[in-house]
XYZ file of C-alpha atoms in Angstrom:
297
model
C 169.457 11.850 90.296
C 170.201 15.424 89.787
C 173.224 15.017 87.563
C 170.813 13.170 85.076
C 168.033 15.733 85.380
C 170.850 18.118 84.497
C 171.943 16.501 81.938
C 168.113 16.135 80.350
C 167.776 19.994 80.766
C 170.737 20.479 78.725
C 169.947 18.181 76.250
C 166.266 19.943 75.578
C 168.190 23.154 74.604
C 170.143 21.393 71.647
C 173.632 23.057 72.937
C 176.747 20.638 72.489
C 179.224 23.007 74.042
C 178.486 24.344 77.210
C 179.885 26.209 80.061
C 179.004 24.836 83.801
C 179.033 27.846 86.789
C 178.576 26.207 89.832
C 178.736 27.767 93.774
C 181.671 26.313 95.819
C 179.237 23.831 97.257
C 178.997 21.976 94.747
C 182.342 21.815 93.015
C 182.562 18.274 94.245
C 180.309 17.654 91.300
C 181.807 18.953 88.721
C 183.681 15.968 87.796
C 180.612 14.109 87.460
C 178.639 16.771 85.560
C 180.970 16.928 83.071
C 181.769 13.226 82.412
C 178.069 12.804 82.448
C 177.322 15.449 79.380
C 180.626 13.792 77.774
C 178.531 10.509 77.444
C 176.208 12.398 75.799
C 178.126 14.137 73.016
C 178.374 17.612 75.202
C 181.689 19.572 75.456
C 181.266 21.040 79.037
C 183.794 23.356 80.289
C 183.441 24.948 83.542
C 183.937 27.666 85.764
C 185.035 27.900 89.475
C 185.470 31.377 90.022
C 183.343 32.995 92.862
C 179.748 32.687 92.522
C 177.429 34.642 94.459
C 174.211 34.235 92.731
C 171.925 34.304 89.911
C 173.596 38.318 89.338
C 176.428 36.930 88.746
C 176.724 35.073 85.297
C 180.076 34.029 83.684
C 178.062 34.737 79.905
C 180.780 36.646 78.529
C 183.110 33.902 79.616
C 181.198 31.773 78.009
C 180.818 33.030 74.584
C 184.507 33.645 74.616
C 185.272 30.169 75.082
C 182.561 29.547 72.193
C 180.058 27.862 74.476
C 176.454 28.061 72.991
C 175.047 28.309 76.754
C 175.668 29.006 80.198
C 174.460 26.236 82.730
C 174.145 28.129 86.093
C 173.852 25.857 88.841
C 172.582 26.235 92.340
C 170.309 29.543 92.006
C 166.813 30.044 90.250
C 166.460 33.051 87.405
C 167.068 36.670 89.427
C 164.099 38.435 89.891
C 165.092 41.701 87.473
C 165.523 40.826 83.791
C 168.857 41.561 81.909
C 170.502 41.114 78.654
C 173.006 37.852 78.574
C 175.936 37.285 76.284
C 174.295 33.649 75.800
C 171.154 31.964 76.477
C 171.453 30.768 80.296
C 169.874 27.834 81.653
C 168.901 28.227 85.486
C 169.313 24.736 87.355
C 168.611 24.974 91.052
C 170.046 21.814 92.101
C 166.643 20.674 94.277
C 168.243 18.826 97.700
C 165.875 15.685 99.205
C 166.348 16.739 102.847
C 165.130 14.424 105.891
C 163.623 16.496 108.323
C 163.738 14.348 111.677
C 164.570 14.581 115.611
C 163.804 18.368 115.508
C 163.713 20.350 118.629
C 161.217 23.374 118.106
C 161.216 24.128 121.602
C 163.602 27.419 121.191
C 160.803 29.065 119.179
C 158.289 30.729 121.794
C 156.207 32.546 118.967
C 152.921 31.028 117.681
C 152.699 32.054 114.199
C 155.791 31.287 112.019
C 156.876 32.204 109.027
C 158.966 29.576 106.768
C 161.459 30.441 104.625
C 164.336 28.843 102.377
C 166.689 29.408 99.485
C 165.452 27.635 96.372
C 167.159 24.348 97.240
C 165.445 23.571 99.872
C 161.811 25.379 99.632
C 160.699 22.018 98.614
C 160.856 20.958 102.332
C 158.627 23.756 103.814
C 155.445 21.949 103.433
C 156.480 18.896 105.573
C 157.971 21.523 107.647
C 154.784 23.107 108.249
C 153.241 19.927 109.314
C 155.574 19.375 111.864
C 155.316 22.794 113.571
C 151.455 22.532 113.402
C 152.000 19.193 115.098
C 153.991 21.047 117.656
C 151.206 23.314 118.101
C 152.108 26.403 116.248
C 150.448 28.016 113.098
C 152.842 28.012 110.117
C 152.649 30.256 106.842
C 155.272 29.378 104.012
C 156.907 32.232 102.514
C 158.710 30.356 100.234
C 162.145 31.525 98.622
C 164.647 34.453 99.832
C 167.739 35.677 98.408
C 170.321 37.733 99.964
C 169.024 40.825 98.588
C 165.486 39.922 97.893
C 163.240 39.096 100.493
C 159.662 39.812 98.989
C 158.097 36.516 99.782
C 159.074 37.301 103.735
C 157.266 40.959 103.400
C 154.211 38.940 101.821
C 153.529 37.104 104.883
C 155.179 39.263 107.476
C 151.958 41.148 108.978
C 150.334 37.439 109.820
C 153.348 36.135 111.658
C 155.176 36.585 114.768
C 158.802 35.209 113.681
C 160.483 33.664 110.874
C 162.261 29.992 110.720
C 164.569 29.910 107.919
C 165.539 26.844 106.844
C 169.058 26.063 105.115
C 172.830 26.408 106.097
C 174.849 29.168 107.072
C 173.188 32.994 108.318
C 173.870 34.865 105.183
C 170.556 34.629 103.965
C 168.472 34.967 107.402
C 170.659 37.994 108.407
C 169.188 39.849 105.722
C 165.725 39.420 107.112
C 164.532 42.425 109.311
C 162.061 43.665 111.514
C 160.930 39.932 113.014
C 162.655 37.868 114.870
C 164.091 35.353 112.899
C 165.348 31.409 113.647
C 167.432 29.386 111.574
C 166.665 25.555 111.008
C 170.578 24.520 110.277
C 170.061 21.618 107.423
C 173.124 20.314 108.488
C 172.817 19.850 112.392
C 168.844 19.640 112.226
C 169.097 22.233 115.296
C 167.345 25.608 115.515
C 168.885 28.579 116.933
C 167.961 32.209 116.849
C 169.429 34.754 114.549
C 171.306 38.044 116.179
C 172.039 41.085 114.138
C 173.507 43.310 116.776
C 176.859 43.233 115.162
C 175.625 44.135 111.591
C 173.378 46.605 113.052
C 176.074 48.325 115.253
C 178.550 48.338 112.145
C 175.967 49.833 109.611
C 175.267 52.831 112.369
C 178.930 53.394 112.913
C 179.359 53.802 109.051
C 176.782 56.020 108.811
C 178.206 58.010 111.798
C 181.711 58.206 110.039
C 180.560 58.758 106.418
C 178.741 62.009 107.689
C 182.359 63.704 107.686
C 183.366 62.650 104.653
C 184.165 65.133 102.241
C 185.029 63.106 99.160
C 183.026 59.772 98.524
C 183.918 56.749 95.858
C 180.666 55.669 94.603
C 180.967 51.565 94.218
C 179.389 49.919 91.415
C 179.949 46.354 89.951
C 179.928 45.027 86.801
C 178.061 41.819 87.488
C 174.881 41.431 85.148
C 171.957 41.848 87.988
C 174.014 44.559 89.420
C 174.990 46.506 86.737
C 172.005 48.248 86.270
C 172.556 50.651 89.079
C 174.900 52.501 87.222
C 172.390 55.350 86.448
C 171.738 55.194 90.323
C 175.408 55.882 90.903
C 175.137 58.864 88.677
C 172.199 60.264 90.458
C 174.198 59.823 93.931
C 177.352 61.773 92.653
C 174.898 64.743 91.601
C 173.142 64.678 94.773
C 176.605 64.451 96.699
C 178.172 67.543 94.783
C 175.196 69.526 95.380
C 175.881 69.019 99.197
C 179.313 70.502 98.863
C 181.109 66.537 98.880
C 183.499 65.575 96.014
C 182.426 62.073 94.563
C 183.410 59.712 91.625
C 182.372 56.445 90.239
C 184.251 53.027 90.464
C 183.383 50.470 88.420
C 184.582 46.906 89.541
C 184.044 43.169 89.505
C 184.640 42.068 92.769
C 184.112 44.760 95.526
C 186.529 43.962 98.492
C 188.532 46.064 101.109
C 192.203 45.164 99.025
C 190.624 46.158 95.794
C 189.683 49.691 97.215
C 193.436 49.987 98.918
C 195.294 53.155 97.728
C 191.734 55.134 96.523
C 191.773 58.478 97.931
C 188.395 58.795 99.382
C 187.160 59.329 102.892
C 184.279 56.715 102.568
C 182.689 54.799 100.026
C 178.715 54.570 98.913
C 177.707 51.300 97.649
C 175.146 50.640 94.733
C 176.050 47.044 94.106
C 174.910 44.272 96.365
C 173.210 45.487 99.628
C 174.898 42.879 101.678
C 178.460 43.826 100.904
C 178.615 46.527 103.459
C 178.581 43.662 105.919
C 182.386 42.764 104.997
C 185.341 44.495 106.548
C 186.492 47.775 104.818
C 188.998 50.134 106.165
C 186.851 53.325 105.604
C 183.351 53.587 106.046
C 181.216 52.179 103.924
C 177.237 52.608 103.626
C 174.481 51.277 101.021
C 172.787 54.044 99.093
C 169.696 54.135 101.030
C 171.639 55.338 104.083
C 172.750 58.535 102.057
C 169.896 60.752 103.212
C 170.615 59.773 106.887
C 174.969 60.795 106.146
C 173.811 64.005 104.606
C 171.091 65.061 107.751
C 168.301 64.800 105.127
C 165.949 62.660 107.202
């Protein structure tokens, strides 16, 4: 039982007052977690603010509320190191999947790379076996994040397509250069990932940003993203050298509503690269697209 495992891991740290941070899908488990910890003489406070990943910690809030430990549930440790206000225990909350009655016929390629989030990676060996029984070759890549696809890149040359095991399209939409399928863990059905709309929006933003005279450079205060402030300074200098005005904005939540009233013609995002997929009233590009905007490619 995952709650029992969670309690055991927290007890190992010796912490007696903790803050629990969960993604939206696990809020239904919060009362159970808190009650179990109380039975073990551990006081638990819970953060129900949006949790976007292991880069987005509420460790400062945990310290403010005199917690000895932040328990970050639903994600593994971020791929970059950063300093936290209190120690952090990452608890992935592994889900025991039952893979059955799957129709693999939508997949026409022969060599398939298997990817998932941390919750479902333990099911990839079984999925590999099932694909091989259907005459496919399968290679396990492992875990991917919304901003980190190294495990996909490692096997990319050896596969013809990717199959992502999970729910929702956020993670697989970040995969590029290979045809990608989703095996939806709720429906147990396979569908093709269509990136057309996202690519159209990206190119439209690049095109519209080319005429911008003033740029607001967006940085986030999230622990895993704040180190990009140095890059924001470099981007500001680069824009000014190309006769554009530029200034830096520091924000916790980057969204269109928060940017209303900002007098800029376009935005350059240095935080989570997936932010630009959301709706914005003005052109928004990622830092990697700036050279194209400035005609340097």
